[in-house]
Coordinates of N, CA and C in Angstrom, one line a residue:
S17 N 0.8 -1.5 0.2 CA -0.3 0.1 -0.1 C 1.1 0.9 -0.1
T18 N 0.1 2.5 -0.4 CA 1.1 3.6 -0.2 C 1.5 3.7 0.8
S19 N 1.0 3.5 2.2 CA 1.3 4.0 3.6 C 2.6 2.7 4.1
R20 N 2.4 1.7 3.4 CA 3.2 0.5 3.6 C 3.9 0.3 2.4
P21 N 4.6 0.9 1.7 CA 5.1 0.5 -0.1 C 6.1 -0.5 0.4
V22 N 6.1 -1.6 -0.5 CA 7.4 -2.8 -0.8 C 8.9 -2.1 -0.9
R23 N 9.4 -2.1 0.2 CA 10.9 -2.1 0.1 C 11.7 -3.1 -1.2
V24 N 12.3 -2.3 -1.8 CA 12.8 -3.2 -2.9 C 14.6 -2.5 -3.2
W25 N 15.2 -3.2 -2.7 CA 17.0 -3.1 -2.9 C 17.3 -3.5 -4.2
V26 N 17.7 -2.7 -4.9 CA 18.7 -3.1 -6.1 C 20.2 -2.6 -6.1
G27 N 20.9 -4.3 -6.5 CA 22.5 -3.4 -6.5 C 23.4 -4.7 -6.9
G28 N 24.7 -4.4 -6.9 CA 25.6 -5.0 -7.3 C 26.6 -4.5 -8.0
D29 N 27.2 -4.8 -9.0 CA 28.6 -4.3 -9.6 C 28.6 -3.2 -10.5
S30 N 29.0 -2.9 -11.3 CA 28.5 -1.5 -12.1 C 27.6 -2.0 -13.0
M31 N 27.3 -3.2 -13.6 CA 26.0 -3.4 -14.7 C 24.5 -3.4 -13.4
G32 N 24.8 -4.3 -12.4 CA 23.9 -3.6 -11.2 C 23.4 -2.4 -11.1
G33 N 24.6 -1.1 -11.2 CA 24.5 -0.1 -10.9 C 23.5 0.6 -11.9
E34 N 23.7 0.0 -13.2 CA 22.9 0.2 -14.8 C 21.8 -0.3 -14.6
L35 N 21.7 -1.4 -13.9 CA 20.1 -2.0 -13.8 C 19.6 -1.2 -12.7
G36 N 20.1 -0.7 -11.3 CA 19.1 0.3 -10.6 C 18.9 1.5 -11.2
F37 N 19.7 1.9 -12.0 CA 19.3 3.5 -12.6 C 18.4 3.3 -13.7
S38 N 17.7 2.5 -14.4 CA 16.8 2.5 -15.0 C 15.8 1.8 -14.1
L39 N 15.9 0.8 -13.4 CA 15.2 -0.1 -12.6 C 14.0 1.3 -11.6
K40 N 14.7 1.8 -11.2 CA 14.4 2.7 -9.9 C 13.3 3.7 -10.2
P41 N 12.9 4.3 -11.3 CA 11.9 5.0 -12.0 C 10.4 4.1 -12.0
L42 N 11.0 3.0 -12.8 CA 9.9 2.0 -13.4 C 9.2 1.5 -11.8
L43 N 9.7 1.4 -10.8 CA 9.5 0.7 -9.4 C 9.1 2.1 -8.8
A44 N 9.5 3.4 -8.9 CA 8.5 4.7 -8.5 C 7.3 4.7 -9.3
A45 N 7.3 4.7 -10.1 CA 6.1 4.9 -11.1 C 5.1 4.0 -10.8
A46 N 5.5 2.7 -10.5 CA 4.5 1.4 -10.4 C 3.4 1.6 -9.1
G47 N 3.8 2.3 -8.6 CA 3.2 2.5 -7.3 C 3.7 2.0 -5.8
P48 N 3.3 0.8 -5.1 CA 3.7 0.6 -4.0 C 5.0 0.2 -3.8
F49 N 5.9 0.9 -4.1 CA 7.2 0.4 -4.5 C 8.2 1.4 -3.8
K50 N 9.2 0.9 -3.0 CA 10.2 2.2 -2.5 C 11.4 1.3 -2.7
P51 N 11.9 2.2 -3.8 CA 13.5 1.7 -4.3 C 14.6 1.8 -3.5
V52 N 15.6 1.1 -3.2 CA 16.7 1.6 -2.8 C 18.0 0.9 -4.1
T53 N 19.0 1.8 -4.2 CA 19.8 1.5 -4.7 C 21.1 1.3 -4.2
F54 N 22.3 0.4 -5.0 CA 23.3 0.7 -4.6 C 24.5 -0.3 -5.1
Y55 N 25.6 0.3 -5.8 CA 26.6 -0.7 -6.6 C 27.9 -0.4 -6.3
K56 N 28.7 -1.1 -6.5 CA 30.0 -1.1 -6.1 C 31.3 -1.6 -7.3
E57 N 31.5 -0.7 -8.1 CA 32.2 -1.1 -9.4 C 33.4 -1.7 -8.9
S58 N 33.6 -2.8 -10.0 CA 35.2 -3.7 -9.9 C 34.6 -4.6 -9.0
S59 N 33.3 -5.0 -8.2 CA 33.1 -5.7 -7.0 C 32.7 -7.2 -7.9
G60 N 32.7 -7.9 -7.0 CA 32.0 -9.2 -7.5 C 32.0 -10.3 -6.2
I61 N 31.8 -11.3 -6.6 CA 32.0 -12.6 -5.2 C 32.6 -13.1 -4.9
C62 N 34.2 -13.4 -5.9 CA 35.3 -13.6 -5.8 C 36.3 -13.2 -5.0
R63 N 36.2 -11.8 -5.3 CA 37.2 -10.9 -4.1 C 36.6 -10.1 -3.0
Y64 N 36.3 -11.1 -2.0 CA 35.5 -10.1 -0.7 C 36.6 -9.6 -0.3
D65 N 37.9 -9.8 -0.6 CA 39.4 -8.9 -0.3 C 39.2 -7.3 -0.4
F66 N 38.6 -7.3 -1.8 CA 38.2 -5.8 -2.4 C 37.3 -5.6 -1.7
F67 N 36.0 -6.1 -2.1 CA 34.9 -5.6 -1.3 C 33.6 -7.0 -1.1
D68 N 33.3 -6.7 0.2 CA 32.5 -8.2 1.0 C 31.1 -7.9 0.7
W69 N 30.5 -8.9 -0.6 CA 29.0 -8.6 -0.3 C 28.2 -9.7 0.6
Q70 N 28.7 -10.4 1.3 CA 27.8 -11.0 2.1 C 27.9 -10.3 3.3
K71 N 28.9 -9.4 4.3 CA 29.1 -8.3 5.1 C 27.8 -7.2 4.3
Q72 N 27.8 -6.7 3.3 CA 27.2 -5.8 2.6 C 25.4 -6.3 2.9
M73 N 25.5 -7.6 2.5 CA 24.2 -8.1 2.3 C 23.9 -8.3 3.9
E74 N 24.3 -8.5 5.2 CA 23.9 -8.6 6.1 C 23.7 -6.9 6.6
T75 N 24.5 -6.1 6.2 CA 24.0 -4.6 6.4 C 22.7 -3.9 5.8
V76 N 22.5 -5.0 4.7 CA 21.7 -4.5 4.0 C 19.9 -5.1 4.4
S77 N 19.8 -6.2 5.1 CA 19.2 -7.0 5.6 C 18.9 -6.2 7.0
R78 N 20.0 -5.3 8.0 CA 19.6 -5.0 9.0 C 19.0 -3.7 9.1
T79 N 19.4 -2.7 7.9 CA 19.2 -1.2 7.9 C 18.1 -0.9 6.8
V80 N 18.2 -1.5 5.7 CA 16.9 -1.4 4.6 C 15.5 -2.4 5.1
K81 N 16.2 -3.0 5.6 CA 15.0 -4.4 5.9 C 14.1 -4.8 4.4
P82 N 14.8 -5.1 3.6 CA 13.9 -5.2 2.2 C 13.0 -6.4 2.3
D83 N 12.0 -5.7 1.2 CA 10.5 -6.9 0.8 C 11.4 -7.7 0.0
A84 N 12.2 -7.2 -1.0 CA 12.4 -8.0 -2.2 C 14.2 -7.2 -2.5
A85 N 14.8 -7.9 -2.9 CA 16.2 -7.5 -3.3 C 16.3 -8.1 -5.0
V86 N 17.0 -7.2 -5.4 CA 17.6 -7.7 -7.1 C 18.7 -7.5 -7.3
L87 N 19.7 -8.4 -7.5 CA 21.3 -8.7 -7.3 C 21.8 -8.7 -8.5
M88 N 22.6 -8.0 -9.2 CA 23.1 -8.2 -10.4 C 24.9 -8.0 -10.5
M89 N 25.6 -8.8 -10.3 CA 26.7 -9.2 -10.4 C 27.2 -10.3 -11.1
G90 N 28.3 -10.4 -11.6 CA 29.2 -11.5 -12.1 C 30.5 -11.3 -13.5
T91 N 30.2 -9.7 -13.3 CA 30.9 -9.6 -14.7 C 32.8 -9.6 -14.2
N92 N 33.0 -9.7 -13.2 CA 34.3 -9.2 -12.7 C 35.1 -10.4 -12.0
D93 N 34.1 -11.8 -12.6 CA 34.3 -13.4 -11.5 C 34.8 -14.1 -12.2
T94 N 35.4 -13.7 -13.4 CA 36.4 -14.6 -13.6 C 37.9 -14.9 -13.1
Q95 N 37.5 -15.3 -12.1 CA 39.1 -14.8 -11.5 C 39.3 -15.8 -10.1
S96 N 40.2 -15.8 -9.4 CA 40.5 -16.8 -8.3 C 39.7 -16.3 -7.1
V97 N 39.3 -17.4 -6.5 CA 38.3 -17.1 -5.0 C 39.1 -17.5 -4.0
A98 N 38.9 -16.8 -3.1 CA 39.8 -17.0 -1.7 C 38.8 -18.0 -0.8
K99 N 39.7 -19.0 -0.3 CA 38.8 -20.0 0.4 C 39.8 -20.5 1.3
D100 N 39.6 -20.5 2.7 CA 40.3 -20.9 3.8 C 41.8 -20.5 3.7
G101 N 41.8 -18.8 3.6 CA 43.0 -18.7 3.4 C 43.7 -19.2 2.1
E102 N 43.6 -19.4 1.2 CA 43.9 -19.9 0.2 C 43.5 -19.5 -1.4
W103 N 44.1 -19.3 -2.4 CA 43.6 -19.0 -3.5 C 43.1 -20.0 -4.3
I104 N 41.9 -20.2 -5.0 CA 41.6 -20.9 -5.8 C 41.0 -20.5 -7.4
P105 N 42.0 -21.1 -7.8 CA 42.2 -20.5 -9.9 C 40.7 -21.3 -10.2
Y106 N 40.1 -20.3 -11.1 CA 38.9 -19.8 -11.7 C 38.9 -21.3 -12.9
G107 N 37.8 -21.8 -12.6 CA 37.5 -22.8 -13.2 C 37.5 -24.5 -12.6
Q108 N 38.2 -24.2 -11.7 CA 38.4 -25.5 -10.8 C 37.1 -26.1 -10.1
V109 N 37.0 -27.1 -9.9 CA 35.9 -27.8 -8.9 C 36.0 -27.2 -8.1
A110 N 36.8 -26.9 -7.1 CA 36.6 -26.2 -6.0 C 36.3 -25.1 -5.7
W111 N 36.9 -24.4 -7.1 CA 36.3 -23.1 -7.7 C 35.0 -22.7 -7.7
K112 N 34.3 -23.5 -8.4 CA 32.6 -23.9 -8.6 C 32.0 -23.9 -7.0
R113 N 32.8 -24.9 -6.3 CA 31.9 -25.3 -5.5 C 32.1 -23.8 -3.9
A114 N 33.4 -23.3 -4.0 CA 32.8 -22.0 -3.4 C 32.7 -20.8 -3.8
Y115 N 32.2 -20.6 -5.1 CA 31.5 -19.6 -6.0 C 30.0 -20.2 -5.2
E116 N 29.5 -21.0 -5.8 CA 28.0 -22.0 -5.2 C 27.6 -21.1 -3.7
E117 N 28.8 -21.8 -2.6 CA 28.5 -21.6 -2.0 C 28.1 -20.0 -1.4
R118 N 28.9 -19.1 -1.9 CA 29.2 -17.6 -1.7 C 27.4 -17.0 -2.1
V119 N 27.3 -17.6 -3.3 CA 26.2 -17.4 -4.0 C 25.1 -17.5 -3.3
G120 N 25.1 -18.8 -2.7 CA 23.6 -19.5 -1.8 C 23.8 -18.4 -0.6
D121 N 25.2 -18.1 0.0 CA 25.1 -17.5 1.7 C 24.6 -16.2 0.9
I122 N 24.6 -15.7 0.4 CA 24.1 -14.5 -0.2 C 22.6 -13.9 0.0
I123 N 21.8 -15.1 -0.7 CA 20.6 -15.5 -1.0 C 20.0 -16.0 0.4
D124 N 20.8 -16.6 1.3 CA 20.4 -17.1 2.5 C 20.1 -15.8 3.2
T125 N 20.9 -15.0 3.5 CA 21.1 -13.9 4.2 C 20.1 -12.8 4.3
L126 N 19.4 -12.7 2.8 CA 18.6 -11.7 2.8 C 17.2 -12.6 2.8
L127 N 16.9 -13.5 2.6 CA 15.8 -14.4 2.8 C 15.8 -14.6 4.7
D128 N 16.5 -15.0 4.9 CA 16.5 -14.9 6.5 C 16.5 -13.8 6.9
G129 N 16.9 -12.6 6.4 CA 16.6 -11.3 7.2 C 15.3 -10.4 6.8
G130 N 14.4 -11.6 6.0 CA 12.8 -11.3 6.2 C 12.7 -10.8 4.7
A131 N 13.4 -10.5 3.7 CA 13.3 -10.3 2.1 C 12.1 -11.6 1.8
R132 N 11.1 -11.4 1.0 CA 10.1 -12.2 0.5 C 10.6 -12.7 -0.7
R133 N 11.2 -12.2 -1.5 CA 11.7 -12.3 -2.8 C 13.3 -12.1 -3.1
V134 N 13.6 -12.8 -3.6 CA 15.2 -12.2 -4.2 C 15.2 -12.7 -5.6
Y135 N 15.4 -11.9 -6.7 CA 15.8 -11.7 -7.9 C 16.8 -11.8 -8.2
W136 N 17.9 -12.7 -8.7 CA 18.8 -12.9 -9.4 C 19.0 -13.1 -10.7
V137 N 19.6 -11.5 -11.5 CA 19.7 -11.4 -12.5 C 21.2 -11.8 -13.1
G138 N 20.7 -12.9 -14.5 CA 21.9 -13.1 -14.6 C 23.2 -12.2 -15.7
M139 N 23.7 -12.7 -16.1 CA 24.8 -12.0 -17.0 C 24.3 -12.3 -18.5
P140 N 24.6 -11.2 -19.5 CA 24.2 -11.0 -20.7 C 25.4 -11.8 -21.0
I141 N 25.2 -11.9 -22.8 CA 26.3 -12.6 -23.5 C 27.0 -11.1 -24.0
M142 N 28.2 -11.3 -23.8 CA 29.7 -10.7 -24.1 C 29.8 -10.5 -25.4
G143 N 30.6 -9.0 -25.6 CA 31.2 -9.0 -27.1 C 32.2 -10.2 -27.1
E144 N 33.1 -10.3 -26.3 CA 34.3 -11.1 -26.4 C 34.0 -12.5 -26.1
G145 N 34.3 -13.2 -27.2 CA 33.6 -14.5 -27.2 C 34.5 -15.5 -26.0
W146 N 35.7 -15.2 -25.3 CA 36.1 -16.1 -24.9 C 35.4 -15.8 -23.6
R147 N 34.7 -14.6 -23.1 CA 33.9 -14.1 -21.9 C 32.6 -15.2 -21.9
N148 N 32.2 -15.6 -22.4 CA 30.9 -16.2 -22.6 C 30.7 -17.5 -22.3
S149 N 31.7 -18.5 -22.3 CA 31.4 -19.4 -21.6 C 32.0 -19.2 -20.1
R150 N 32.4 -18.1 -19.7 CA 32.5 -18.3 -18.3 C 31.5 -17.3 -17.5
M151 N 30.4 -16.6 -18.8 CA 29.4 -15.9 -18.4 C 28.4 -17.1 -17.8
R152 N 28.2 -18.3 -19.1 CA 27.2 -19.3 -18.9 C 27.5 -20.2 -17.7
L153 N 28.9 -19.8 -17.2 CA 29.1 -21.0 -16.0 C 28.6 -20.9 -15.0
I154 N 28.8 -19.0 -14.6 CA 27.9 -18.3 -13.6 C 26.7 -18.4 -13.4
N155 N 26.3 -18.2 -14.9 CA 24.9 -18.3 -14.8 C 24.2 -19.3 -14.4
R156 N 24.9 -20.3 -14.7 CA 24.4 -22.1 -14.2 C 24.4 -21.8 -12.6
V157 N 25.6 -21.3 -12.0 CA 25.3 -21.6 -10.5 C 24.3 -20.6 -9.9
F158 N 24.3 -19.6 -10.7 CA 22.9 -18.4 -10.0 C 21.5 -19.3 -10.0
R159 N 21.5 -19.6 -11.2 CA 19.7 -20.4 -11.5 C 19.8 -21.6 -10.4
K160 N 21.1 -22.5 -9.9 CA 20.7 -23.6 -9.2 C 20.6 -23.1 -8.1
Q161 N 21.8 -22.1 -7.6 CA 21.1 -21.4 -6.2 C 19.9 -20.9 -5.9
A162 N 19.2 -20.3 -7.1 CA 17.8 -19.6 -6.9 C 17.0 -20.4 -6.8
E163 N 16.9 -21.7 -7.5 CA 15.9 -22.7 -7.7 C 16.3 -23.6 -6.5
K164 N 17.2 -23.8 -5.7 CA 17.2 -24.4 -4.8 C 16.7 -23.9 -3.0
R165 N 16.0 -22.6 -3.5 CA 15.7 -21.8 -2.5 C 14.4 -21.5 -2.8
P166 N 13.2 -21.7 -2.2 CA 12.2 -21.1 -2.1 C 11.8 -19.3 -1.8
G167 N 11.2 -18.8 -2.7 CA 11.8 -17.2 -2.3 C 12.9 -16.4 -3.8
A168 N 13.3 -17.5 -3.8 CA 14.4 -16.8 -4.9 C 14.3 -17.1 -6.6
E169 N 14.6 -16.1 -7.1 CA 14.0 -16.5 -8.5 C 15.3 -15.8 -9.8
F170 N 15.8 -16.6 -10.5 CA 16.7 -16.1 -11.5 C 16.0 -16.1 -12.6
I171 N 16.9 -14.9 -13.0 CA 15.9 -14.2 -14.5 C 17.6 -14.3 -15.5
D172 N 17.0 -14.6 -16.4 CA 17.3 -15.2 -17.4 C 17.4 -14.0 -18.5
I173 N 18.6 -13.0 -18.7 CA 18.8 -11.9 -19.7 C 19.2 -12.1 -20.9
W174 N 19.7 -13.6 -21.0 CA 20.8 -13.5 -22.2 C 20.1 -13.2 -23.4
D175 N 18.8 -13.7 -23.8 CA 18.3 -13.5 -24.9 C 18.2 -11.8 -25.6
L176 N 18.4 -10.9 -24.2 CA 17.8 -9.3 -24.8 C 18.9 -9.1 -25.6
Y177 N 20.1 -9.5 -25.5 CA 21.0 -9.4 -26.3 C 21.8 -9.8 -27.3
T178 N 21.2 -10.5 -27.9 CA 21.9 -11.5 -28.9 C 20.5 -11.2 -30.4
T179 N 21.4 -11.8 -31.4 CA 21.1 -11.7 -32.5 C 19.9 -12.4 -32.7
T180 N 18.7 -12.9 -34.2 CA 18.1 -13.9 -34.0 C 18.8 -15.2 -34.3
D181 N 20.4 -15.0 -34.7 CA 20.9 -16.3 -34.7 C 21.9 -16.9 -33.5
G182 N 21.7 -15.8 -32.4 CA 21.8 -16.0 -31.2 C 23.3 -15.8 -30.7
A183 N 24.2 -14.6 -32.1 CA 25.2 -14.1 -31.7 C 25.0 -12.8 -30.8
F184 N 26.0 -11.9 -30.4 CA 26.0 -10.6 -29.6 C 25.6 -10.0 -30.6
D185 N 24.5 -8.7 -30.2 CA 24.2 -7.7 -30.6 C 25.1 -6.2 -29.9
P186 N 25.2 -5.8 -30.8 CA 26.1 -4.6 -30.4 C 25.0 -3.4 -30.0
S187 N 24.1 -3.7 -30.6 CA 23.4 -2.6 -30.7 C 22.7 -1.8 -29.0
L188 N 22.8 -2.6 -28.2 CA 22.2 -2.0 -27.0 C 23.3 -2.0 -26.0
R189 N 24.6 -2.4 -26.5 CA 26.0 -2.0 -25.5 C 26.7 -0.7 -26.2
L190 N 27.8 -0.6 -24.9 CA 28.7 0.6 -25.3 C 29.9 -0.2 -26.4
N191 N 30.6 0.7 -26.1 CA 32.1 0.3 -27.0 C 32.5 -1.2 -26.4
D192 N 32.5 -1.1 -25.2 CA 33.3 -1.8 -24.4 C 32.9 -3.4 -24.6
Q193 N 32.1 -3.4 -25.2 CA 30.8 -4.8 -25.7 C 30.6 -5.2 -24.3
V194 N 30.6 -4.6 -22.9 CA 30.1 -5.4 -21.5 C 29.0 -4.5 -21.4
H195 N 29.2 -3.2 -20.8 CA 28.0 -2.3 -20.6 C 27.2 -1.9 -21.4
F196 N 25.9 -1.4 -20.7 CA 25.1 -1.3 -21.6 C 25.0 0.6 -22.1
T197 N 24.0 0.3 -23.0 CA 23.6 2.0 -23.7 C 22.3 2.0 -22.8
V198 N 21.9 3.1 -22.8 CA 20.4 3.8 -22.1 C 19.5 2.9 -22.4
A199 N 19.1 2.5 -23.8 CA 18.3 1.6 -24.1 C 18.8 0.5 -23.9
G200 N 19.7 -0.2 -23.6 CA 20.3 -1.7 -22.8 C 19.6 -1.7 -21.6
Q201 N 19.9 -0.5 -21.1 CA 19.8 -0.3 -19.3 C 18.4 -0.5 -19.4
E202 N 17.4 0.2 -20.5 CA 15.9 0.0 -20.1 C 15.5 -1.3 -20.3
T203 N 15.9 -1.8 -21.7 CA 15.6 -3.2 -21.7 C 15.9 -4.3 -20.6
L204 N 16.9 -3.9 -20.3 CA 16.9 -4.8 -18.8 C 15.9 -4.6 -17.7
A205 N 15.7 -3.3 -17.3 CA 15.0 -3.0 -16.3 C 13.7 -3.6 -16.8
E206 N 13.3 -3.4 -17.8 CA 12.0 -4.0 -17.9 C 11.8 -5.4 -17.8
R207 N 12.4 -6.2 -18.4 CA 12.8 -7.5 -18.0 C 12.5 -7.7 -16.5
V208 N 13.1 -7.3 -15.9 CA 13.3 -7.2 -14.3 C 12.0 -7.0 -13.6
M209 N 11.3 -5.8 -14.4 CA 10.0 -5.2 -13.8 C 9.1 -6.6 -14.0
E210 N 9.2 -7.0 -15.1 CA 8.4 -8.2 -15.5 C 8.3 -9.3 -14.3
A211 N 9.0 -9.5 -13.8 CA 9.3 -10.6 -12.6 C 8.7 -9.8 -11.2
I212 N 9.1 -8.6 -11.4 CA 8.8 -8.1 -9.5 C 7.4 -8.0 -9.8
M213 N 6.6 -7.4 -11.3 CA 5.1 -7.2 -11.1 C 4.2 -8.4 -11.2
D214 N 4.4 -9.4 -11.7 CA 4.4 -10.5 -11.4 C 3.8 -11.2 -10.2
D215 N 4.9 -10.8 -9.4 CA 5.0 -11.4 -8.1 C 4.3 -10.5 -6.9
W216 N 4.3 -9.3 -7.3 CA 3.5 -8.2 -6.3 C 2.4 -7.5 -6.8
L217 N 2.0 -7.5 -8.2 CA 1.3 -6.5 -8.0 C 0.0 -7.7 -9.2
P218 N -0.2 -8.9 -9.0 CA -0.7 -9.6 -10.0 C -2.2 -9.2 -9.4
S219 N -3.4 -9.2 -10.4 CA -4.8 -8.7 -10.2 C -5.3 -10.0 -9.0
G220 N -5.9 -9.7 -8.1 CA -6.4 -10.6 -7.3 C -5.7 -11.6 -6.9
L221 N -4.4 -11.6 -6.9 CA -3.4 -12.7 -6.4 C -2.8 -12.3 -5.2
P222 N -2.4 -13.2 -4.0 CA -2.0 -12.7 -2.8 C -0.5 -12.4 -2.7
A223 N -0.4 -11.8 -1.7 CA 1.5 -11.7 -1.9 C 2.0 -12.8 -1.7
P224 N 3.6 -12.7 -2.5 CA 4.5 -13.8 -2.4 C 4.7 -14.5 -0.8
A225 N 4.7 -15.8 -0.8 CA 4.5 -16.4 0.6 C 5.9 -16.2 1.2
A226 N 5.8 -15.8 2.3 CA 7.2 -15.9 3.2 C 8.2 -17.1 2.8
S227 N 9.4 -16.9 2.8 CA 10.2 -17.9 2.7 C 10.1 -18.9 4.1
P228 N 10.9 -19.8 4.0 CA 10.5 -20.7 5.5 C 11.2 -20.0 6.7
S229 N 12.1 -19.4 6.2 CA 13.0 -18.7 7.5 C 12.6 -17.5 7.8
A230 N 11.7 -16.5 6.8 CA 11.6 -15.2 6.9 C 10.1 -14.9 7.7
S231 N 9.9 -14.1 8.5 CA 8.8 -13.7 9.2 C 8.0 -12.9 7.9
P232 N 6.8 -12.9 7.8 CA 6.4 -11.7 6.9 C 6.0 -10.4 7.5
S233 N 6.6 -9.4 6.5 CA 6.5 -8.3 7.0 C 5.8 -7.3 6.5
V234 N 5.0 -7.6 5.1 CA 4.4 -6.6 4.5 C 3.6 -7.5 3.4
A235 N 2.3 -7.1 2.9 CA 1.5 -7.8 2.2 C 1.4 -7.1 0.8
A236 N 1.7 -7.6 -0.3 CA 1.2 -6.8 -1.3 C -0.2 -6.6 -1.5
P237 N -0.3 -5.4 -2.5 CA -2.0 -5.3 -2.7 C -2.9 -6.6 -3.4
G238 N -4.0 -6.5 -2.6 CA -4.7 -7.6 -3.2 C -4.4 -8.8 -2.2
A239 N -3.6 -8.6 -1.0 CA -3.6 -9.7 -0.5 C -4.3 -9.6 0.8
Q240 N -4.6 -10.6 0.8 CA -5.9 -10.8 2.4 C -5.2 -10.7 3.8
G241 N -5.5 -10.1 4.7 CA -5.0 -10.6 6.2 C -3.5 -9.5 6.1

């Protein structure tokens, strides 16, 4: 309701920042949403020595208390990850295991902190071909960890930035072939907004069910009780 809007936190790396820039006005215009955005350039899940996203999510859960969270990061995660004081090179089985654990911990922190929904936005296709096998790998991790948890959802955006034959489409990307043009940001925000609207403002449907570990904090419009 307007007196108790749905608190939506949006954040991630620089691509998550681009998403937040275009998603925030869509949420504000839709009605009972209160968007909060945050991003950290060059950050990711691998290098908590540079920026610790786990600690950041603990802070967000405690201070923002989001009803929904939207995360987008991974651009910078094609590198080693630290585990138990050792650096594990990208691509090893132990790397994937450690990366999965961190992604799962982030989602759990948000759900345990009271979020009713966590939306994890996947990585898009990149212009440099060598990046794409790596983007697909981390997307599989994001999808797997989201699907394991009631209340979490993976949002696939790969098709938004490909040609009809599945190749990289440069029309919505900057010259670095990574970041988005304004139109590319808007395309991304619209895809994410569809998922949010389906959960929070479907006509006549109840609010999203609380995750097993979260205590209900808000009812979406149309919910009873």
